[in-house]
XYZ file of C-alpha atoms in Angstrom:
738
model
C -39.911 132.866 -31.674
C -35.956 133.671 -32.511
C -35.433 129.998 -33.721
C -39.520 130.066 -34.755
C -37.888 132.640 -37.217
C -34.796 131.568 -37.922
C -36.740 128.070 -39.009
C -39.699 130.283 -41.402
C -36.226 132.351 -43.461
C -34.686 128.976 -44.199
C -37.819 127.233 -45.466
C -39.033 130.280 -47.537
C -35.277 130.250 -48.708
C -35.351 125.772 -49.324
C -39.063 126.692 -51.009
C -37.241 128.759 -53.589
C -34.291 126.424 -53.933
C -36.698 123.772 -53.920
C -39.112 125.907 -56.457
C -35.366 126.967 -58.744
C -34.435 123.330 -59.694
C -38.053 122.019 -60.146
C -37.612 125.719 -63.010
C -36.213 124.275 -66.513
C -35.348 127.274 -69.070
C -34.682 126.669 -72.562
C -33.247 129.528 -73.652
C -28.602 130.024 -72.426
C -30.249 133.500 -70.386
C -32.774 131.827 -68.474
C -30.223 127.832 -67.678
C -27.765 130.664 -66.141
C -30.184 132.904 -64.687
C -31.416 130.393 -62.582
C -28.073 128.321 -61.664
C -27.657 132.385 -60.291
C -30.699 131.853 -58.005
C -30.083 128.235 -57.502
C -26.673 129.298 -56.112
C -27.812 132.091 -54.107
C -31.207 129.868 -52.419
C -28.829 127.176 -51.038
C -26.350 129.582 -49.207
C -28.982 131.433 -47.560
C -30.884 127.467 -47.164
C -27.010 126.768 -45.360
C -25.722 129.537 -43.637
C -29.090 129.938 -42.288
C -28.510 126.480 -41.237
C -24.140 127.658 -39.788
C -25.906 129.719 -37.584
C -28.548 127.472 -35.888
C -26.506 126.514 -32.452
C -25.265 129.680 -30.557
C -27.689 131.370 -32.829
C -28.310 134.001 -29.216
C -25.890 134.371 -27.179
C -26.548 137.948 -25.484
C -29.036 140.012 -24.161
C -27.785 143.518 -22.936
C -29.579 145.288 -20.780
C -30.461 148.880 -20.758
C -30.468 152.049 -18.468
C -33.687 152.776 -19.964
C -34.625 149.166 -20.313
C -34.926 148.139 -22.752
C -32.814 145.038 -23.583
C -31.475 143.855 -26.854
C -30.823 140.242 -27.685
C -27.001 139.468 -29.761
C -26.098 136.476 -32.114
C -25.033 135.091 -35.211
C -27.530 136.901 -37.625
C -30.105 139.565 -37.765
C -33.337 138.749 -37.518
C -36.077 141.053 -37.730
C -39.985 140.735 -36.911
C -41.386 141.093 -40.382
C -44.573 140.268 -39.202
C -45.358 143.615 -36.853
C -42.643 146.928 -37.269
C -39.641 144.802 -38.424
C -38.362 145.264 -35.107
C -34.761 143.448 -34.798
C -35.748 140.220 -32.790
C -31.763 139.926 -33.078
C -29.286 142.095 -33.670
C -26.726 140.928 -35.530
C -22.757 140.684 -34.024
C -21.229 142.663 -36.996
C -23.300 145.314 -36.014
C -22.713 148.239 -34.586
C -25.905 148.098 -31.761
C -23.801 144.938 -30.934
C -20.933 146.332 -29.018
C -21.501 147.765 -26.682
C -21.749 143.812 -25.836
C -18.161 143.316 -25.929
C -16.669 146.751 -24.086
C -18.680 147.739 -21.847
C -16.693 147.617 -18.548
C -17.420 147.685 -15.446
C -16.064 151.809 -15.252
C -17.269 152.330 -19.134
C -20.531 151.227 -18.502
C -22.009 152.115 -22.242
C -25.111 153.356 -21.520
C -25.009 149.196 -21.105
C -27.336 148.154 -16.912
C -26.285 144.545 -17.502
C -25.364 141.846 -19.724
C -26.254 138.437 -20.369
C -23.782 135.391 -21.522
C -25.717 132.873 -22.813
C -24.448 128.919 -23.304
C -26.649 126.839 -26.210
C -25.926 123.986 -27.152
C -28.685 122.824 -30.256
C -32.191 125.053 -29.382
C -31.028 124.296 -25.004
C -29.638 126.911 -23.242
C -27.136 124.965 -20.889
C -25.352 127.694 -18.449
C -26.383 131.595 -18.417
C -23.526 134.745 -16.697
C -24.527 137.842 -16.173
C -22.157 141.002 -14.912
C -23.633 143.956 -13.628
C -21.940 147.391 -14.931
C -21.889 149.290 -11.873
C -18.273 149.757 -10.459
C -20.026 149.733 -5.862
C -21.264 146.220 -7.226
C -18.147 144.872 -9.298
C -16.802 141.020 -7.871
C -13.629 142.706 -6.731
C -11.566 139.417 -8.259
C -13.408 140.137 -11.525
C -10.959 141.617 -14.494
C -11.579 144.386 -15.511
C -9.885 144.271 -18.808
C -11.475 141.298 -19.297
C -15.634 141.916 -20.571
C -17.450 137.732 -20.312
C -14.779 135.722 -18.157
C -16.838 132.952 -16.550
C -17.980 132.786 -19.567
C -14.597 132.804 -21.683
C -13.004 130.870 -19.444
C -15.966 128.599 -19.578
C -14.826 128.023 -23.482
C -10.881 128.121 -23.798
C -11.463 125.342 -20.391
C -13.675 123.167 -23.121
C -11.681 119.930 -25.363
C -10.893 120.991 -28.040
C -12.507 119.273 -30.999
C -10.306 118.731 -33.713
C -12.207 122.293 -35.509
C -11.119 125.610 -34.361
C -14.198 127.521 -33.002
C -15.073 130.614 -33.288
C -15.743 133.536 -30.541
C -18.557 135.288 -31.248
C -20.385 134.849 -28.077
C -16.431 136.000 -25.965
C -14.548 138.012 -28.086
C -12.257 140.526 -26.194
C -11.563 144.631 -26.087
C -8.542 144.455 -28.204
C -9.531 141.550 -30.462
C -12.807 143.612 -31.130
C -10.860 146.656 -31.768
C -8.556 145.309 -34.738
C -11.836 142.810 -36.264
C -13.529 146.511 -37.009
C -10.974 148.613 -37.723
C -11.145 150.194 -40.929
C -11.270 148.435 -44.698
C -8.720 150.555 -46.190
C -4.990 150.520 -45.773
C -2.199 147.463 -44.548
C -3.323 146.397 -40.523
C -0.804 144.136 -39.552
C -1.391 141.787 -35.995
C 0.926 141.179 -34.180
C -0.086 138.522 -31.166
C 2.068 135.814 -29.065
C 1.058 132.346 -29.127
C -2.818 131.803 -27.639
C -3.597 135.423 -28.547
C -6.006 134.692 -30.351
C -4.940 135.966 -34.626
C -6.476 133.537 -36.336
C -10.143 134.417 -34.418
C -9.054 137.642 -35.008
C -8.129 137.405 -38.560
C -10.948 134.948 -39.680
C -14.290 137.956 -38.060
C -12.386 139.995 -39.116
C -13.432 138.999 -42.927
C -16.605 138.368 -41.062
C -16.963 141.928 -40.307
C -15.588 143.756 -42.910
C -17.638 141.723 -46.130
C -21.031 142.851 -43.473
C -19.463 145.985 -43.171
C -17.891 146.640 -46.492
C -20.834 143.648 -48.435
C -21.169 146.153 -51.540
C -17.279 147.073 -52.647
C -15.937 143.275 -50.597
C -19.514 141.251 -52.835
C -18.365 141.535 -56.216
C -14.015 141.369 -55.835
C -14.011 139.157 -53.210
C -11.570 138.725 -49.996
C -8.710 136.759 -49.453
C -7.587 134.476 -47.462
C -3.984 132.656 -47.645
C -2.767 130.438 -44.522
C 0.419 128.573 -44.194
C -0.799 124.514 -45.307
C -3.712 122.822 -45.897
C -3.537 121.482 -42.630
C -4.566 125.182 -41.200
C -7.074 125.952 -43.311
C -9.170 122.447 -42.677
C -8.725 123.495 -38.881
C -9.767 126.522 -39.394
C -13.018 125.800 -42.112
C -15.774 125.747 -39.839
C -15.630 129.502 -38.757
C -17.078 131.371 -41.625
C -20.006 129.484 -41.525
C -20.634 129.867 -38.399
C -20.615 133.225 -38.799
C -22.759 133.333 -41.908
C -20.064 133.870 -44.605
C -19.116 131.561 -47.212
C -17.656 133.062 -49.919
C -14.321 134.109 -48.677
C -11.919 132.120 -51.034
C -9.375 130.039 -48.428
C -5.490 129.512 -50.083
C -2.339 127.889 -48.936
C 0.657 130.126 -50.874
C 1.535 126.845 -52.694
C -2.004 127.753 -54.247
C -1.668 131.119 -55.183
C -1.095 129.971 -59.136
C -3.963 128.987 -60.534
C -4.098 125.279 -61.938
C -1.023 124.326 -59.667
C -1.279 122.886 -56.603
C 2.256 122.625 -55.263
C 2.982 120.108 -52.919
C 6.157 118.379 -53.529
C 8.520 118.241 -50.899
C 12.094 119.900 -51.276
C 14.889 121.411 -48.585
C 14.234 124.096 -46.000
C 18.104 126.090 -47.541
C 15.538 125.080 -51.307
C 12.939 126.565 -50.057
C 15.001 130.255 -48.877
C 16.899 131.226 -51.624
C 13.342 130.289 -54.685
C 11.973 132.816 -51.308
C 14.778 135.866 -51.728
C 14.126 138.980 -53.544
C 17.017 138.348 -56.074
C 14.802 135.915 -57.401
C 12.711 138.233 -59.913
C 16.104 139.525 -61.256
C 17.387 135.802 -61.930
C 14.136 135.081 -63.197
C 13.667 138.272 -65.680
C 17.854 136.936 -66.970
C 16.205 133.783 -67.582
C 13.523 135.422 -69.715
C 16.586 137.586 -71.815
C 18.315 134.294 -71.872
C 15.513 132.639 -74.044
C 16.229 135.629 -76.535
C 18.385 134.300 -78.643
C 21.353 135.671 -80.521
C 23.583 132.927 -82.216
C 27.193 133.212 -82.914
C 27.410 131.934 -86.201
C 24.476 132.227 -89.405
C 21.422 130.812 -88.978
C 20.442 129.088 -92.133
C 16.830 128.311 -93.299
C 15.341 125.828 -95.775
C 13.340 127.177 -97.552
C 11.451 126.048 -100.949
C 15.446 124.722 -101.531
C 16.120 127.697 -101.231
C 18.791 128.512 -97.828
C 17.872 131.389 -96.387
C 20.948 133.023 -93.934
C 19.946 134.593 -91.213
C 22.925 136.903 -90.363
C 23.585 136.929 -85.589
C 23.823 140.787 -86.132
C 20.340 140.946 -88.140
C 18.374 138.650 -85.295
C 20.623 141.114 -82.589
C 18.548 144.305 -84.181
C 15.589 142.208 -84.007
C 15.406 140.951 -80.683
C 16.696 145.043 -78.802
C 13.712 145.764 -81.129
C 10.699 144.081 -79.185
C 12.736 144.199 -75.979
C 12.225 147.908 -76.721
C 8.951 148.251 -76.619
C 8.560 146.701 -73.401
C 6.424 144.317 -72.824
C 6.444 140.503 -71.826
C 8.165 138.006 -74.320
C 5.786 136.493 -75.275
C 3.942 139.682 -76.378
C 6.560 140.759 -77.938
C 7.099 137.876 -79.645
C 5.050 139.783 -82.517
C 7.203 142.448 -83.006
C 9.927 140.752 -83.396
C 8.798 138.345 -86.116
C 8.220 141.249 -88.263
C 11.996 142.062 -86.836
C 12.986 138.480 -88.765
C 10.339 138.155 -91.351
C 11.257 140.960 -93.577
C 14.663 140.652 -92.988
C 14.338 137.333 -95.263
C 11.694 138.245 -97.071
C 14.171 141.534 -98.215
C 16.746 138.470 -99.412
C 14.187 136.663 -100.926
C 13.598 139.328 -102.622
C 16.194 140.346 -103.754
C 17.188 136.691 -105.402
C 14.356 136.377 -107.294
C 13.645 140.743 -108.012
C 16.975 141.696 -109.041
C 17.128 143.892 -112.377
C 19.203 142.217 -113.788
C 20.755 144.855 -116.373
C 21.676 146.406 -112.711
C 18.203 148.297 -112.288
C 16.559 148.700 -109.096
C 13.890 145.807 -107.586
C 11.472 144.380 -109.809
C 8.937 143.989 -107.013
C 7.070 145.686 -106.104
C 5.309 146.439 -101.936
C 2.920 144.177 -102.953
C 4.853 141.719 -104.032
C 7.048 141.970 -100.934
C 4.279 141.843 -98.112
C 2.621 139.172 -100.401
C 7.024 137.625 -99.917
C 6.020 137.604 -95.758
C 2.530 136.021 -95.580
C 4.040 133.114 -97.332
C 7.499 133.217 -95.064
C 5.050 132.950 -92.022
C 3.373 130.255 -93.315
C 6.255 128.350 -93.467
C 7.255 125.378 -90.819
C 10.508 126.507 -91.214
C 10.577 129.828 -90.445
C 7.989 129.843 -87.797
C 10.809 126.756 -86.615
C 14.181 129.049 -86.163
C 11.241 131.808 -84.679
C 10.535 129.386 -81.926
C 14.055 128.333 -81.319
C 15.112 132.033 -80.564
C 12.254 133.589 -79.263
C 10.009 131.034 -78.560
C 6.319 131.592 -76.312
C 6.659 129.816 -73.486
C 4.892 129.670 -70.156
C 5.784 130.117 -66.361
C 6.050 126.007 -66.228
C 8.167 126.137 -68.930
C 10.262 128.440 -68.260
C 10.773 127.243 -64.549
C 11.672 123.266 -65.792
C 13.811 124.249 -68.207
C 16.226 126.069 -65.515
C 15.497 123.679 -63.291
C 16.761 121.599 -65.205
C 19.834 123.258 -66.881
C 22.662 123.723 -65.009
C 24.174 126.099 -67.354
C 20.563 128.637 -67.789
C 20.610 128.157 -64.138
C 24.765 130.395 -64.124
C 23.917 132.160 -66.556
C 20.488 133.585 -64.722
C 22.598 133.642 -61.672
C 25.495 134.274 -61.951
C 25.689 136.470 -58.048
C 24.029 133.296 -56.001
C 26.797 131.089 -54.853
C 28.459 127.996 -56.529
C 26.595 126.158 -53.667
C 22.813 128.446 -53.772
C 22.764 127.263 -57.890
C 22.661 123.406 -56.664
C 19.781 123.859 -54.793
C 18.395 124.577 -57.604
C 18.801 122.109 -59.937
C 16.228 119.919 -60.147
C 14.353 117.094 -62.647
C 11.016 117.637 -63.408
C 8.557 116.134 -61.453
C 5.601 118.872 -59.521
C 6.409 121.738 -57.526
C 7.073 122.729 -54.265
C 5.623 126.004 -52.319
C 8.184 127.911 -52.789
C 7.660 127.348 -56.844
C 4.152 129.307 -56.685
C 5.897 132.254 -56.187
C 7.944 131.799 -59.193
C 5.477 130.779 -61.756
C 3.660 134.244 -60.836
C 6.837 135.767 -61.173
C 7.418 134.711 -64.557
C 3.611 135.173 -65.982
C 4.393 138.431 -65.172
C 6.990 138.396 -67.259
C 6.266 136.640 -69.489
C 2.593 137.885 -70.189
C -0.346 135.444 -72.286
C -0.572 136.867 -76.241
C -4.460 135.998 -75.218
C -5.295 138.024 -78.902
C -6.818 134.537 -80.646
C -8.858 134.185 -77.265
C -9.690 137.996 -77.472
C -10.618 137.847 -80.275
C -12.985 134.647 -79.979
C -14.106 135.866 -76.806
C -16.033 139.352 -79.097
C -17.159 136.670 -82.002
C -18.964 135.681 -79.033
C -20.788 138.306 -76.931
C -21.802 139.794 -80.953
C -23.530 136.691 -81.074
C -24.999 136.648 -77.336
C -25.627 140.241 -78.101
C -27.461 139.175 -81.418
C -28.933 136.504 -79.134
C -30.315 139.789 -76.907
C -31.731 141.796 -78.705
C -33.773 139.104 -80.869
C -35.195 138.800 -77.275
C -35.819 142.653 -77.330
C -37.423 142.352 -80.294
C -39.445 140.143 -79.929
C -40.835 141.187 -75.689
C -41.827 144.548 -77.561
C -44.249 143.367 -80.427
C -45.318 141.695 -77.797
C -46.619 144.601 -75.747
C -49.215 146.623 -76.181
C -48.586 150.400 -77.148
C -50.887 152.116 -75.641
C -52.226 150.840 -73.221
C -53.002 152.783 -69.553
C -52.994 151.825 -66.491
C -57.017 153.289 -65.658
C -56.815 154.235 -61.961
C -53.632 156.961 -62.687
C -53.423 157.189 -66.839
C -49.816 156.009 -66.211
C -48.823 154.202 -69.458
C -47.058 150.470 -68.238
C -43.101 149.987 -68.197
C -42.305 146.602 -70.690
C -39.282 145.126 -70.582
C -37.849 147.293 -72.961
C -38.781 150.070 -70.464
C -35.786 148.844 -68.012
C -33.280 146.552 -70.342
C -31.115 147.842 -73.591
C -29.647 144.762 -75.896
C -26.211 145.386 -73.087
C -26.911 145.666 -69.791
C -29.232 142.087 -70.362
C -26.130 140.410 -72.172
C -24.914 142.146 -69.313
C -27.129 139.607 -66.339
C -26.627 136.816 -67.914
C -22.393 137.203 -67.717
C -22.730 138.352 -64.308
C -25.376 134.842 -63.497
C -22.830 132.704 -64.994
C -23.889 129.787 -62.507
C -20.112 131.048 -60.640
C -19.201 132.906 -57.345
C -17.617 135.431 -56.835
C -14.150 132.964 -55.230
C -14.868 130.064 -58.100
C -14.435 133.193 -60.008
C -11.304 134.407 -58.589
C -9.323 131.291 -57.544
C -9.621 130.340 -61.142
C -8.110 134.069 -62.505
C -4.542 134.832 -61.529
C -5.476 138.487 -62.332
C -7.982 139.222 -59.979
C -8.408 141.940 -57.582
C -9.581 141.303 -54.836
C -11.054 143.485 -52.279
C -8.941 142.971 -49.715
C -6.752 140.469 -48.526
C -6.156 138.186 -45.064
C -2.829 136.445 -44.388
C -2.607 133.954 -41.774
C 1.252 133.547 -40.549
C 2.457 136.008 -42.288
C 5.374 136.309 -40.731
C 6.458 133.050 -42.722
C 6.158 134.709 -46.222
C 9.624 135.321 -47.809
C 9.432 138.419 -50.467
C 9.275 137.031 -53.576
C 5.904 135.355 -51.928
C 4.565 139.293 -50.453
C 5.569 139.983 -54.016
C 3.176 137.639 -55.890
C -0.303 138.539 -52.823
C 0.417 142.329 -53.387
C 0.634 142.283 -57.333
C -3.509 139.998 -56.170
C -4.412 143.519 -53.703
C -3.366 146.249 -56.053
C -5.947 148.163 -53.724
C -3.216 147.235 -50.104
C -6.427 146.964 -48.893
C -4.976 143.226 -46.496
C -4.838 142.281 -42.566
C -1.378 141.239 -42.013
C -1.060 137.954 -38.887
C 1.338 136.930 -37.457
C 4.445 136.532 -35.052
C 7.830 137.414 -35.888
C 9.712 135.424 -33.116
C 7.323 132.252 -34.398
C 9.209 132.799 -37.663
C 10.076 129.199 -38.774
C 11.195 129.888 -42.350
C 14.477 130.713 -43.560
C 13.486 133.283 -46.302
C 11.226 134.267 -43.713
C 9.703 137.749 -42.136
C 12.567 139.642 -40.072
C 10.310 142.283 -39.035
C 7.384 144.262 -40.505
C 8.793 146.922 -41.600
C 11.229 144.890 -43.797
C 8.776 142.606 -44.868
C 6.126 146.213 -45.534
C 8.155 148.840 -46.636
C 9.182 147.973 -49.920
C 5.432 148.275 -51.132
C 4.084 150.817 -49.081
C 7.153 152.876 -47.538
C 5.118 153.900 -44.344
C 1.699 153.912 -45.080
C 0.955 151.085 -42.735
C 0.467 150.158 -39.358
C 0.538 147.918 -36.635
C -1.608 146.615 -33.573
C -0.498 144.327 -30.836
C -2.096 141.684 -29.015
C -1.135 141.330 -25.518
C -2.829 138.619 -23.825
C -2.638 134.922 -24.017
C -6.106 133.212 -23.907
C -4.906 129.343 -24.216
C -2.131 128.357 -22.697
C -1.953 128.658 -19.213
C 0.938 131.219 -17.219
C 2.631 127.131 -16.737
C 3.546 126.877 -19.739
C 3.629 130.644 -20.668
C 6.861 130.640 -18.012
C 8.772 128.058 -19.623
C 7.929 128.866 -23.315
C 9.945 132.338 -22.247
C 12.867 130.927 -21.408
C 13.374 130.044 -25.338
C 11.926 133.231 -26.163
C 14.399 134.700 -25.017
C 16.986 132.259 -26.712
C 15.343 134.047 -29.765
C 15.607 137.747 -29.141
C 16.500 138.867 -25.374
C 14.919 142.310 -26.050
C 10.926 140.107 -26.607
C 8.325 139.670 -24.581
C 5.525 136.637 -24.197
C 1.809 138.076 -24.282
C 0.461 138.022 -20.957
C -1.766 134.719 -19.831
C -4.556 135.379 -18.543
C -6.113 132.249 -16.656
C -3.397 129.790 -14.761
C -4.682 125.681 -14.589
C -2.820 124.405 -12.160
C -1.270 121.695 -13.744
C 2.828 122.204 -14.219
C 4.531 121.310 -16.802
C 7.352 117.279 -17.009
C 10.398 117.001 -18.796
C 11.555 113.866 -18.678
C 15.434 112.642 -20.108
C 15.462 109.138 -21.559
C 17.701 107.173 -22.799
C 17.690 107.138 -27.358
C 16.042 103.356 -27.185
C 13.679 103.987 -25.088
C 13.112 106.385 -26.757
C 10.490 105.329 -29.597
C 8.453 103.140 -25.509
C 8.969 105.953 -23.600
C 6.830 108.686 -26.154
C 4.166 104.938 -27.128
C 3.476 104.980 -22.692
C 2.527 108.604 -22.268
C 0.437 109.063 -24.920
C -1.059 106.448 -24.306
C -1.181 107.498 -20.411
C -2.289 110.479 -21.365
C -4.622 109.738 -24.141
C -6.445 107.658 -20.489
C -6.858 111.623 -18.924
C -7.995 113.339 -21.876
C -12.591 112.476 -21.344
C -12.987 114.850 -24.055
C -9.957 116.911 -25.958
C -7.095 116.086 -29.210
C -3.096 114.974 -27.790
C -0.740 116.406 -30.026
C 2.739 115.254 -29.988
C 5.402 116.940 -31.929
C 8.290 115.949 -33.257
C 11.522 116.451 -35.566
C 10.891 116.023 -38.786
C 13.740 112.927 -39.051
C 11.526 111.405 -36.527
C 7.822 110.958 -38.240
C 7.774 107.887 -39.762
C 9.779 105.682 -36.495
C 8.284 108.044 -33.849
C 4.500 107.661 -36.112
C 4.417 103.739 -36.519
C 5.105 103.607 -32.463
C 2.213 105.302 -31.832
C -0.296 104.393 -34.377
C 1.061 99.827 -33.092
C -0.079 101.555 -29.160
C -2.300 103.890 -30.320
C -4.472 102.924 -33.530
C -6.652 106.125 -33.528
C -3.575 107.968 -34.199
C -3.574 109.928 -37.121
C 0.541 110.981 -39.064
C 1.713 113.160 -40.994
C 1.603 116.308 -43.463
C -2.438 116.135 -43.682
C -3.669 114.124 -40.773
C -7.397 113.932 -39.769
C -7.738 116.440 -37.209
C -10.770 115.010 -35.783
C -8.552 111.928 -34.086
C -8.220 111.836 -30.412
C -4.519 112.071 -31.325
C -1.726 113.726 -33.914
C 1.116 113.405 -34.694
C 2.516 116.527 -36.216
C 6.827 118.406 -37.220
C 6.584 121.528 -35.494
C 5.664 123.506 -39.639
C 2.545 121.283 -39.570
C 1.620 122.081 -36.119
C 1.423 126.251 -36.786
C -1.834 127.186 -36.048
C -3.222 124.520 -34.234
C -3.818 124.257 -30.344
C -4.228 121.111 -28.770
C -5.780 120.358 -25.060
C -2.618 117.952 -24.840
C 1.227 118.552 -25.792
C 3.695 116.064 -25.440
C 7.083 117.685 -27.069
C 9.311 114.852 -28.774
C 13.143 115.432 -28.598
C 13.815 119.602 -28.462
C 16.583 119.108 -28.902
C 16.819 117.313 -32.057
C 14.077 119.982 -33.794
C 15.979 122.429 -32.786
C 18.953 120.744 -34.765
C 17.332 120.659 -38.232
C 15.469 124.434 -38.962
C 18.378 127.388 -38.566
C 15.644 128.700 -36.912
C 14.597 125.656 -34.073
C 14.360 128.410 -31.793
C 12.070 129.402 -33.358
C 10.407 126.465 -33.995
C 10.014 125.192 -30.166
C 8.516 127.358 -29.623
C 5.536 127.206 -31.611
C 5.805 123.835 -30.536
C 5.516 124.137 -26.963
C 2.919 126.907 -26.768
C 0.309 124.708 -28.984
C -1.299 123.415 -25.444
C -4.831 124.718 -24.205
C -4.061 122.415 -20.519
C -0.989 120.384 -20.362
C 2.223 120.016 -21.247
C 4.832 117.141 -21.628
C 8.411 117.231 -22.786
C 10.889 113.941 -23.793
C 14.062 115.174 -24.218
C 16.837 112.392 -25.274
C 20.099 111.775 -22.994
């Protein structure tokens, strides 16, 4: 019955979509409205298709003999009393499915876990929530232990699965935490931080849809590979409106992919770069050392340095961003030049007052503004800049860097110097900071929008006037004598225009992606420990309400400019007004592997404790030392053997950054199916990655190659090694170099 109802809902949406696509409207309003409807029905078809697999995954039998089925979406019996056939997992009524235990059954007598493949039930497991009959081997803190372990032991697919069927109590508490404020989720490897973040996004959109649907939710992940890895989770939870971005993609119009050294990225990520950029902007507000000569109609006007300085100071005192303050600077300079012209052509030969009146001087000013020589001088003295031009000019000129960053060392300034040719992820926050300092003089664009809006309003008024003319004024409903309402009773021109603008054919996520000034309703950051102080500044501008979920593990910080502690990162923006939740149980990483990783964690900080693993794989990690000239051959032999032992699942090979080309070529020669590089095909059974590229991912089996070099390549090398050792769900092998 559930699937019949789902099919009916999907078919109904598909029919409406087809009808909308067949409809052709002749007016702008009709096309916009049609596009909005097409988008809505297409999203419904996509959502109903996405949730089909695993639609219903649980049942609660309560003490009052009621049965409640739990699933990915809510489905109601529209043929009867609108009774719920399936309860959405995010609804309050479903929460007992995740929280009820034998010690605290919450009115639940039995909980059933269903596992399905497409529409076929493949397994079920019942839990009787009765202390008298509870299994003495069960873990009281785990719910649905059999289903959980089955999911953990299943082979990886190259794409992250949702955990909606096996959410644990400590995870549920975080997922359903209140929307307002800044929530930090700290958790070690395998604790489900990413899954919690994604399910929290789905929960917030379900619970606070009115607040979030218009402002949107932004989810930030560390790299493109990670975003592709998690890309199917939210659609499977019937949510398609979350904007997924890497830090390098957060400045609209720029896709920052250029490589640079970790030390260069660390310098760019420091909070002091905000002052460096402010100084770089001030440096472009030039005051010449000598008078500047400007040729105007075969006359030479001289602009004294003190005049330019006074105009610059006047413009700065306005407090406006650089490009917006240019108008004030222009006025001061043009007035000074106009006074010179007036003195020359309006001087009284008898020594009296100037013969020109105010209207004459105003005309001189107007003409001067149109002179190419004057415009060129103004552009030299106070250029209108884009963030891209400001940063590219700064990087390309060591003298500009020295003037803007005297507090940096010579070595640090040298790291900033480079020629144009693409942007790095560390540049995106600097471009955003520059945009704040420069501002955008959009007066011309605003005037154009105002003219267009006036024309659209005039058109809307015409539409309503036609509607008024076609309406019978005195028609009355014969049944009750009430007057029949027409469109003009419900809409005026302004409201009709608003509806047109709302139906622009773009989703909230699409509009937000293109608008640097967009304020998101909620921001979720995964692997947040990697963010630099400058990246935090960018994110805070994207969410003025400070409604954020911050997910990470400071023990896994790999970036030099990354977060040493949550307090250091957040308190400059919210002081003490943030709350911390910790995930303490590792579901992914077996106890045998976690024991090995614990030694590396102690090297990072002896005070840190690894999360507690809920299972043992029964397979101890192996550790082998080989000669340097034999490393490639030994790696390929090990990879071939491990891949052959994987009936299903994925093998991840994690290598030092300096050995990707060498070892990647050898691996592909032995296993042509292997994917290598920055953006591998995650569906490949064998994938070779660096630690940075593997962050946030998981594999059934992992080979960590040359761990000593992994440590040596980065000042945070032990954190990198800790990440590498904790990517496996079943088996781990380590190849060392003698």
